[in-house]
Amino acid sequence: PQDMPEVKVTSDTIDVVEIIAEAKLIKSKNEIRRLLKQSAISVFEDADTQKQRIVASNTIEVPSCGLTLKIGKRKFLKVTRT
């Protein structure tokens, strides 16, 4: 999607729960943790290849080019590193 929200981070690792809560895409941190357990949060590291992987832990590394989180079926969050 072209109009997805964007979060800028300074570190190379992020806490998925905190980043999604900061962007206010999901109402509560408990719901974000539930989505993590259900494997409903995935990561697109490269927009060109459309490869995605399931987020298995609370922390993930952010590559220098950034990444896109897919939360559920219809919510996306772009994470860029500054």
PDB file of N, CA and C in Angstrom:
ATOM      1  N   PRO A   1       0.814  -1.209   0.000  1.00  0.00           N
ATOM      2  CA  PRO A   1       0.000   0.000   0.000  1.00  0.00           C
ATOM      3  C   PRO A   1       0.854   1.269   0.000  1.00  0.00           C
ATOM      4  N   GLN A   2       0.402   2.265  -0.674  1.00  0.00           N
ATOM      5  CA  GLN A   2       1.163   3.510  -0.762  1.00  0.00           C
ATOM      6  C   GLN A   2       1.025   4.378   0.477  1.00  0.00           C
ATOM      7  N   ASP A   3      -0.107   4.338   1.144  1.00  0.00           N
ATOM      8  CA  ASP A   3      -0.359   5.251   2.247  1.00  0.00           C
ATOM      9  C   ASP A   3      -0.242   4.589   3.622  1.00  0.00           C
ATOM     10  N   MET A   4       0.736   3.720   3.803  1.00  0.00           N
ATOM     11  CA  MET A   4       0.906   3.059   5.100  1.00  0.00           C
ATOM     12  C   MET A   4       1.657   3.963   6.068  1.00  0.00           C
ATOM     13  N   PRO A   5       1.377   3.844   7.368  1.00  0.00           N
ATOM     14  CA  PRO A   5       2.100   4.649   8.355  1.00  0.00           C
ATOM     15  C   PRO A   5       3.572   4.255   8.408  1.00  0.00           C
ATOM     16  N   GLU A   6       4.410   5.196   8.838  1.00  0.00           N
ATOM     17  CA  GLU A   6       5.852   4.955   8.875  1.00  0.00           C
ATOM     18  C   GLU A   6       6.405   5.337  10.248  1.00  0.00           C
ATOM     19  N   VAL A   7       7.301   4.502  10.763  1.00  0.00           N
ATOM     20  CA  VAL A   7       7.975   4.758  12.025  1.00  0.00           C
ATOM     21  C   VAL A   7       9.468   4.777  11.746  1.00  0.00           C
ATOM     22  N   LYS A   8      10.167   5.798  12.258  1.00  0.00           N
ATOM     23  CA  LYS A   8      11.615   5.889  12.081  1.00  0.00           C
ATOM     24  C   LYS A   8      12.286   5.500  13.395  1.00  0.00           C
ATOM     25  N   VAL A   9      13.287   4.626  13.298  1.00  0.00           N
ATOM     26  CA  VAL A   9      14.017   4.166  14.480  1.00  0.00           C
ATOM     27  C   VAL A   9      15.497   4.469  14.303  1.00  0.00           C
ATOM     28  N   THR A  10      16.211   4.553  15.423  1.00  0.00           N
ATOM     29  CA  THR A  10      17.644   4.831  15.361  1.00  0.00           C
ATOM     30  C   THR A  10      18.483   3.593  15.617  1.00  0.00           C
ATOM     31  N   SER A  11      17.945   2.604  16.304  1.00  0.00           N
ATOM     32  CA  SER A  11      18.720   1.400  16.599  1.00  0.00           C
ATOM     33  C   SER A  11      18.521   0.351  15.513  1.00  0.00           C
ATOM     34  N   ASP A  12      19.393  -0.660  15.520  1.00  0.00           N
ATOM     35  CA  ASP A  12      19.295  -1.695  14.499  1.00  0.00           C
ATOM     36  C   ASP A  12      18.393  -2.858  14.919  1.00  0.00           C
ATOM     37  N   THR A  13      17.940  -2.887  16.181  1.00  0.00           N
ATOM     38  CA  THR A  13      16.954  -3.873  16.620  1.00  0.00           C
ATOM     39  C   THR A  13      15.766  -3.136  17.228  1.00  0.00           C
ATOM     40  N   ILE A  14      14.583  -3.708  17.044  1.00  0.00           N
ATOM     41  CA  ILE A  14      13.373  -3.076  17.567  1.00  0.00           C
ATOM     42  C   ILE A  14      12.545  -4.099  18.330  1.00  0.00           C
ATOM     43  N   ASP A  15      11.742  -3.601  19.246  1.00  0.00           N
ATOM     44  CA  ASP A  15      10.755  -4.415  19.933  1.00  0.00           C
ATOM     45  C   ASP A  15       9.455  -4.278  19.139  1.00  0.00           C
ATOM     46  N   VAL A  16       9.011  -5.367  18.563  1.00  0.00           N
ATOM     47  CA  VAL A  16       7.850  -5.352  17.671  1.00  0.00           C
ATOM     48  C   VAL A  16       6.609  -4.834  18.395  1.00  0.00           C
ATOM     49  N   VAL A  17       6.409  -5.279  19.619  1.00  0.00           N
ATOM     50  CA  VAL A  17       5.227  -4.865  20.381  1.00  0.00           C
ATOM     51  C   VAL A  17       5.226  -3.352  20.595  1.00  0.00           C
ATOM     52  N   GLU A  18       6.364  -2.801  20.987  1.00  0.00           N
ATOM     53  CA  GLU A  18       6.452  -1.361  21.251  1.00  0.00           C
ATOM     54  C   GLU A  18       6.259  -0.535  19.977  1.00  0.00           C
ATOM     55  N   ILE A  19       6.844  -0.967  18.871  1.00  0.00           N
ATOM     56  CA  ILE A  19       6.740  -0.220  17.609  1.00  0.00           C
ATOM     57  C   ILE A  19       5.296  -0.184  17.104  1.00  0.00           C
ATOM     58  N   ILE A  20       4.617  -1.325  17.157  1.00  0.00           N
ATOM     59  CA  ILE A  20       3.221  -1.366  16.693  1.00  0.00           C
ATOM     60  C   ILE A  20       2.331  -0.550  17.624  1.00  0.00           C
ATOM     61  N   ALA A  21       2.599  -0.622  18.935  1.00  0.00           N
ATOM     62  CA  ALA A  21       1.816   0.165  19.892  1.00  0.00           C
ATOM     63  C   ALA A  21       2.045   1.656  19.685  1.00  0.00           C
ATOM     64  N   GLU A  22       3.285   2.036  19.387  1.00  0.00           N
ATOM     65  CA  GLU A  22       3.615   3.443  19.143  1.00  0.00           C
ATOM     66  C   GLU A  22       2.886   3.977  17.911  1.00  0.00           C
ATOM     67  N   ALA A  23       2.742   3.132  16.902  1.00  0.00           N
ATOM     68  CA  ALA A  23       2.052   3.543  15.676  1.00  0.00           C
ATOM     69  C   ALA A  23       0.537   3.528  15.829  1.00  0.00           C
ATOM     70  N   LYS A  24       0.034   2.961  16.938  1.00  0.00           N
ATOM     71  CA  LYS A  24      -1.399   2.900  17.243  1.00  0.00           C
ATOM     72  C   LYS A  24      -2.206   2.157  16.176  1.00  0.00           C
ATOM     73  N   LEU A  25      -1.612   1.085  15.637  1.00  0.00           N
ATOM     74  CA  LEU A  25      -2.337   0.269  14.670  1.00  0.00           C
ATOM     75  C   LEU A  25      -3.232  -0.754  15.358  1.00  0.00           C
ATOM     76  N   ILE A  26      -2.824  -1.198  16.544  1.00  0.00           N
ATOM     77  CA  ILE A  26      -3.580  -2.156  17.333  1.00  0.00           C
ATOM     78  C   ILE A  26      -3.883  -1.499  18.678  1.00  0.00           C
ATOM     79  N   LYS A  27      -5.054  -1.782  19.237  1.00  0.00           N
ATOM     80  CA  LYS A  27      -5.518  -1.074  20.433  1.00  0.00           C
ATOM     81  C   LYS A  27      -4.674  -1.329  21.679  1.00  0.00           C
ATOM     82  N   SER A  28      -4.231  -2.575  21.885  1.00  0.00           N
ATOM     83  CA  SER A  28      -3.528  -2.874  23.127  1.00  0.00           C
ATOM     84  C   SER A  28      -2.300  -3.740  22.870  1.00  0.00           C
ATOM     85  N   LYS A  29      -1.357  -3.689  23.802  1.00  0.00           N
ATOM     86  CA  LYS A  29      -0.154  -4.509  23.696  1.00  0.00           C
ATOM     87  C   LYS A  29      -0.484  -5.991  23.870  1.00  0.00           C
ATOM     88  N   ASN A  30      -1.503  -6.301  24.670  1.00  0.00           N
ATOM     89  CA  ASN A  30      -1.912  -7.693  24.819  1.00  0.00           C
ATOM     90  C   ASN A  30      -2.400  -8.269  23.491  1.00  0.00           C
ATOM     91  N   GLU A  31      -3.127  -7.477  22.732  1.00  0.00           N
ATOM     92  CA  GLU A  31      -3.605  -7.942  21.429  1.00  0.00           C
ATOM     93  C   GLU A  31      -2.429  -8.141  20.468  1.00  0.00           C
ATOM     94  N   ILE A  32      -1.418  -7.279  20.546  1.00  0.00           N
ATOM     95  CA  ILE A  32      -0.227  -7.433  19.700  1.00  0.00           C
ATOM     96  C   ILE A  32       0.493  -8.726  20.064  1.00  0.00           C
ATOM     97  N   ARG A  33       0.628  -9.001  21.356  1.00  0.00           N
ATOM     98  CA  ARG A  33       1.276 -10.251  21.794  1.00  0.00           C
ATOM     99  C   ARG A  33       0.488 -11.470  21.328  1.00  0.00           C
ATOM    100  N   ARG A  34      -0.837 -11.378  21.363  1.00  0.00           N
ATOM    101  CA  ARG A  34      -1.684 -12.477  20.885  1.00  0.00           C
ATOM    102  C   ARG A  34      -1.471 -12.713  19.396  1.00  0.00           C
ATOM    103  N   LEU A  35      -1.378 -11.636  18.636  1.00  0.00           N
ATOM    104  CA  LEU A  35      -1.121 -11.764  17.201  1.00  0.00           C
ATOM    105  C   LEU A  35       0.250 -12.399  16.938  1.00  0.00           C
ATOM    106  N   LEU A  36       1.245 -12.057  17.767  1.00  0.00           N
ATOM    107  CA  LEU A  36       2.564 -12.676  17.638  1.00  0.00           C
ATOM    108  C   LEU A  36       2.482 -14.178  17.872  1.00  0.00           C
ATOM    109  N   LYS A  37       1.753 -14.593  18.903  1.00  0.00           N
ATOM    110  CA  LYS A  37       1.604 -16.022  19.201  1.00  0.00           C
ATOM    111  C   LYS A  37       0.896 -16.761  18.072  1.00  0.00           C
ATOM    112  N   GLN A  38      -0.036 -16.090  17.421  1.00  0.00           N
ATOM    113  CA  GLN A  38      -0.802 -16.701  16.336  1.00  0.00           C
ATOM    114  C   GLN A  38      -0.096 -16.606  14.985  1.00  0.00           C
ATOM    115  N   SER A  39       1.126 -16.085  14.986  1.00  0.00           N
ATOM    116  CA  SER A  39       1.915 -15.909  13.757  1.00  0.00           C
ATOM    117  C   SER A  39       1.206 -15.012  12.750  1.00  0.00           C
ATOM    118  N   ALA A  40       0.537 -13.990  13.231  1.00  0.00           N
ATOM    119  CA  ALA A  40      -0.211 -13.078  12.364  1.00  0.00           C
ATOM    120  C   ALA A  40       0.590 -11.826  12.020  1.00  0.00           C
ATOM    121  N   ILE A  41       1.839 -11.750  12.471  1.00  0.00           N
ATOM    122  CA  ILE A  41       2.699 -10.611  12.142  1.00  0.00           C
ATOM    123  C   ILE A  41       3.871 -11.142  11.330  1.00  0.00           C
ATOM    124  N   SER A  42       4.060 -10.562  10.154  1.00  0.00           N
ATOM    125  CA  SER A  42       5.152 -10.999   9.290  1.00  0.00           C
ATOM    126  C   SER A  42       5.950  -9.794   8.810  1.00  0.00           C
ATOM    127  N   VAL A  43       7.136 -10.085   8.264  1.00  0.00           N
ATOM    128  CA  VAL A  43       8.072  -9.037   7.860  1.00  0.00           C
ATOM    129  C   VAL A  43       8.385  -9.177   6.380  1.00  0.00           C
ATOM    130  N   PHE A  44       8.323  -8.054   5.671  1.00  0.00           N
ATOM    131  CA  PHE A  44       8.816  -7.963   4.296  1.00  0.00           C
ATOM    132  C   PHE A  44      10.104  -7.159   4.365  1.00  0.00           C
ATOM    133  N   GLU A  45      11.253  -7.810   4.130  1.00  0.00           N
ATOM    134  CA  GLU A  45      12.522  -7.094   4.207  1.00  0.00           C
ATOM    135  C   GLU A  45      12.896  -6.444   2.890  1.00  0.00           C
ATOM    136  N   ASP A  46      12.401  -6.996   1.799  1.00  0.00           N
ATOM    137  CA  ASP A  46      12.738  -6.463   0.489  1.00  0.00           C
ATOM    138  C   ASP A  46      11.454  -6.326  -0.318  1.00  0.00           C
ATOM    139  N   ALA A  47      11.101  -5.117  -0.659  1.00  0.00           N
ATOM    140  CA  ALA A  47       9.841  -4.874  -1.369  1.00  0.00           C
ATOM    141  C   ALA A  47       9.860  -5.433  -2.792  1.00  0.00           C
ATOM    142  N   ASP A  48      11.050  -5.587  -3.367  1.00  0.00           N
ATOM    143  CA  ASP A  48      11.139  -6.059  -4.749  1.00  0.00           C
ATOM    144  C   ASP A  48      10.799  -7.541  -4.880  1.00  0.00           C
ATOM    145  N   THR A  49      11.288  -8.366  -3.955  1.00  0.00           N
ATOM    146  CA  THR A  49      11.082  -9.806  -4.082  1.00  0.00           C
ATOM    147  C   THR A  49       9.801 -10.286  -3.423  1.00  0.00           C
ATOM    148  N   GLN A  50       9.212  -9.463  -2.569  1.00  0.00           N
ATOM    149  CA  GLN A  50       7.980  -9.800  -1.849  1.00  0.00           C
ATOM    150  C   GLN A  50       8.132 -11.048  -0.978  1.00  0.00           C
ATOM    151  N   LYS A  51       9.352 -11.326  -0.504  1.00  0.00           N
ATOM    152  CA  LYS A  51       9.561 -12.427   0.427  1.00  0.00           C
ATOM    153  C   LYS A  51       9.114 -11.986   1.805  1.00  0.00           C
ATOM    154  N   GLN A  52       8.382 -12.845   2.483  1.00  0.00           N
ATOM    155  CA  GLN A  52       7.957 -12.510   3.831  1.00  0.00           C
ATOM    156  C   GLN A  52       8.324 -13.638   4.777  1.00  0.00           C
ATOM    157  N   ARG A  53       8.554 -13.280   6.028  1.00  0.00           N
ATOM    158  CA  ARG A  53       8.805 -14.283   7.059  1.00  0.00           C
ATOM    159  C   ARG A  53       7.997 -13.924   8.290  1.00  0.00           C
ATOM    160  N   ILE A  54       7.625 -14.932   9.028  1.00  0.00           N
ATOM    161  CA  ILE A  54       6.826 -14.756  10.233  1.00  0.00           C
ATOM    162  C   ILE A  54       7.721 -14.238  11.359  1.00  0.00           C
ATOM    163  N   VAL A  55       7.219 -13.303  12.134  1.00  0.00           N
ATOM    164  CA  VAL A  55       7.949 -12.799  13.293  1.00  0.00           C
ATOM    165  C   VAL A  55       7.767 -13.810  14.416  1.00  0.00           C
ATOM    166  N   ALA A  56       8.885 -14.373  14.903  1.00  0.00           N
ATOM    167  CA  ALA A  56       8.810 -15.409  15.929  1.00  0.00           C
ATOM    168  C   ALA A  56       9.132 -14.884  17.328  1.00  0.00           C
ATOM    169  N   SER A  57       9.836 -13.771  17.427  1.00  0.00           N
ATOM    170  CA  SER A  57      10.175 -13.230  18.744  1.00  0.00           C
ATOM    171  C   SER A  57       9.784 -11.758  18.811  1.00  0.00           C
ATOM    172  N   ASN A  58       9.918 -11.175  19.990  1.00  0.00           N
ATOM    173  CA  ASN A  58       9.524  -9.774  20.172  1.00  0.00           C
ATOM    174  C   ASN A  58      10.497  -8.797  19.528  1.00  0.00           C
ATOM    175  N   THR A  59      11.756  -9.188  19.356  1.00  0.00           N
ATOM    176  CA  THR A  59      12.748  -8.274  18.785  1.00  0.00           C
ATOM    177  C   THR A  59      13.191  -8.768  17.412  1.00  0.00           C
ATOM    178  N   ILE A  60      13.346  -7.818  16.505  1.00  0.00           N
ATOM    179  CA  ILE A  60      13.859  -8.132  15.168  1.00  0.00           C
ATOM    180  C   ILE A  60      14.880  -7.078  14.768  1.00  0.00           C
ATOM    181  N   GLU A  61      15.747  -7.452  13.843  1.00  0.00           N
ATOM    182  CA  GLU A  61      16.753  -6.519  13.338  1.00  0.00           C
ATOM    183  C   GLU A  61      16.186  -5.743  12.162  1.00  0.00           C
ATOM    184  N   VAL A  62      16.531  -4.465  12.127  1.00  0.00           N
ATOM    185  CA  VAL A  62      16.092  -3.598  11.032  1.00  0.00           C
ATOM    186  C   VAL A  62      17.269  -3.386  10.090  1.00  0.00           C
ATOM    187  N   PRO A  63      17.182  -3.840   8.843  1.00  0.00           N
ATOM    188  CA  PRO A  63      18.269  -3.594   7.901  1.00  0.00           C
ATOM    189  C   PRO A  63      18.360  -2.110   7.555  1.00  0.00           C
ATOM    190  N   SER A  64      19.469  -1.715   6.982  1.00  0.00           N
ATOM    191  CA  SER A  64      19.668  -0.295   6.661  1.00  0.00           C
ATOM    192  C   SER A  64      18.627   0.227   5.674  1.00  0.00           C
ATOM    193  N   CYS A  65      18.084  -0.652   4.832  1.00  0.00           N
ATOM    194  CA  CYS A  65      17.063  -0.227   3.864  1.00  0.00           C
ATOM    195  C   CYS A  65      15.663  -0.194   4.466  1.00  0.00           C
ATOM    196  N   GLY A  66      15.512  -0.676   5.714  1.00  0.00           N
ATOM    197  CA  GLY A  66      14.209  -0.675   6.367  1.00  0.00           C
ATOM    198  C   GLY A  66      13.443  -1.958   6.106  1.00  0.00           C
ATOM    199  N   LEU A  67      12.232  -2.023   6.641  1.00  0.00           N
ATOM    200  CA  LEU A  67      11.387  -3.200   6.444  1.00  0.00           C
ATOM    201  C   LEU A  67       9.931  -2.797   6.567  1.00  0.00           C
ATOM    202  N   THR A  68       9.049  -3.716   6.204  1.00  0.00           N
ATOM    203  CA  THR A  68       7.621  -3.493   6.313  1.00  0.00           C
ATOM    204  C   THR A  68       7.024  -4.615   7.152  1.00  0.00           C
ATOM    205  N   LEU A  69       6.241  -4.242   8.153  1.00  0.00           N
ATOM    206  CA  LEU A  69       5.542  -5.224   8.977  1.00  0.00           C
ATOM    207  C   LEU A  69       4.115  -5.372   8.463  1.00  0.00           C
ATOM    208  N   LYS A  70       3.668  -6.607   8.359  1.00  0.00           N
ATOM    209  CA  LYS A  70       2.276  -6.881   8.012  1.00  0.00           C
ATOM    210  C   LYS A  70       1.612  -7.419   9.269  1.00  0.00           C
ATOM    211  N   ILE A  71       0.581  -6.729   9.725  1.00  0.00           N
ATOM    212  CA  ILE A  71      -0.112  -7.085  10.950  1.00  0.00           C
ATOM    213  C   ILE A  71      -1.510  -7.543  10.572  1.00  0.00           C
ATOM    214  N   GLY A  72      -1.775  -8.813  10.744  1.00  0.00           N
ATOM    215  CA  GLY A  72      -3.063  -9.361  10.330  1.00  0.00           C
ATOM    216  C   GLY A  72      -3.144  -9.424   8.815  1.00  0.00           C
ATOM    217  N   LYS A  73      -4.341  -9.215   8.291  1.00  0.00           N
ATOM    218  CA  LYS A  73      -4.531  -9.295   6.843  1.00  0.00           C
ATOM    219  C   LYS A  73      -4.393  -7.948   6.137  1.00  0.00           C
ATOM    220  N   ARG A  74      -4.737  -6.868   6.826  1.00  0.00           N
ATOM    221  CA  ARG A  74      -4.877  -5.598   6.104  1.00  0.00           C
ATOM    222  C   ARG A  74      -4.059  -4.431   6.643  1.00  0.00           C
ATOM    223  N   LYS A  75      -3.282  -4.619   7.699  1.00  0.00           N
ATOM    224  CA  LYS A  75      -2.538  -3.500   8.288  1.00  0.00           C
ATOM    225  C   LYS A  75      -1.056  -3.648   8.001  1.00  0.00           C
ATOM    226  N   PHE A  76      -0.445  -2.553   7.583  1.00  0.00           N
ATOM    227  CA  PHE A  76       0.968  -2.539   7.258  1.00  0.00           C
ATOM    228  C   PHE A  76       1.641  -1.370   7.985  1.00  0.00           C
ATOM    229  N   LEU A  77       2.918  -1.552   8.329  1.00  0.00           N
ATOM    230  CA  LEU A  77       3.697  -0.522   8.990  1.00  0.00           C
ATOM    231  C   LEU A  77       5.098  -0.536   8.416  1.00  0.00           C
ATOM    232  N   LYS A  78       5.532   0.619   7.929  1.00  0.00           N
ATOM    233  CA  LYS A  78       6.873   0.735   7.376  1.00  0.00           C
ATOM    234  C   LYS A  78       7.823   1.201   8.478  1.00  0.00           C
ATOM    235  N   VAL A  79       8.940   0.484   8.645  1.00  0.00           N
ATOM    236  CA  VAL A  79       9.944   0.828   9.656  1.00  0.00           C
ATOM    237  C   VAL A  79      11.224   1.175   8.924  1.00  0.00           C
ATOM    238  N   THR A  80      11.714   2.401   9.129  1.00  0.00           N
ATOM    239  CA  THR A  80      12.958   2.826   8.493  1.00  0.00           C
ATOM    240  C   THR A  80      13.983   3.188   9.563  1.00  0.00           C
ATOM    241  N   ARG A  81      15.231   3.012   9.223  1.00  0.00           N
ATOM    242  CA  ARG A  81      16.307   3.323  10.158  1.00  0.00           C
ATOM    243  C   ARG A  81      16.963   4.633   9.744  1.00  0.00           C
ATOM    244  N   THR A  82      17.206   5.503  10.719  1.00  0.00           N
ATOM    245  CA  THR A  82      17.830   6.792  10.425  1.00  0.00           C
ATOM    246  C   THR A  82      19.283   6.814  10.845  1.00  0.00           C
TER     247      THR A  82
END
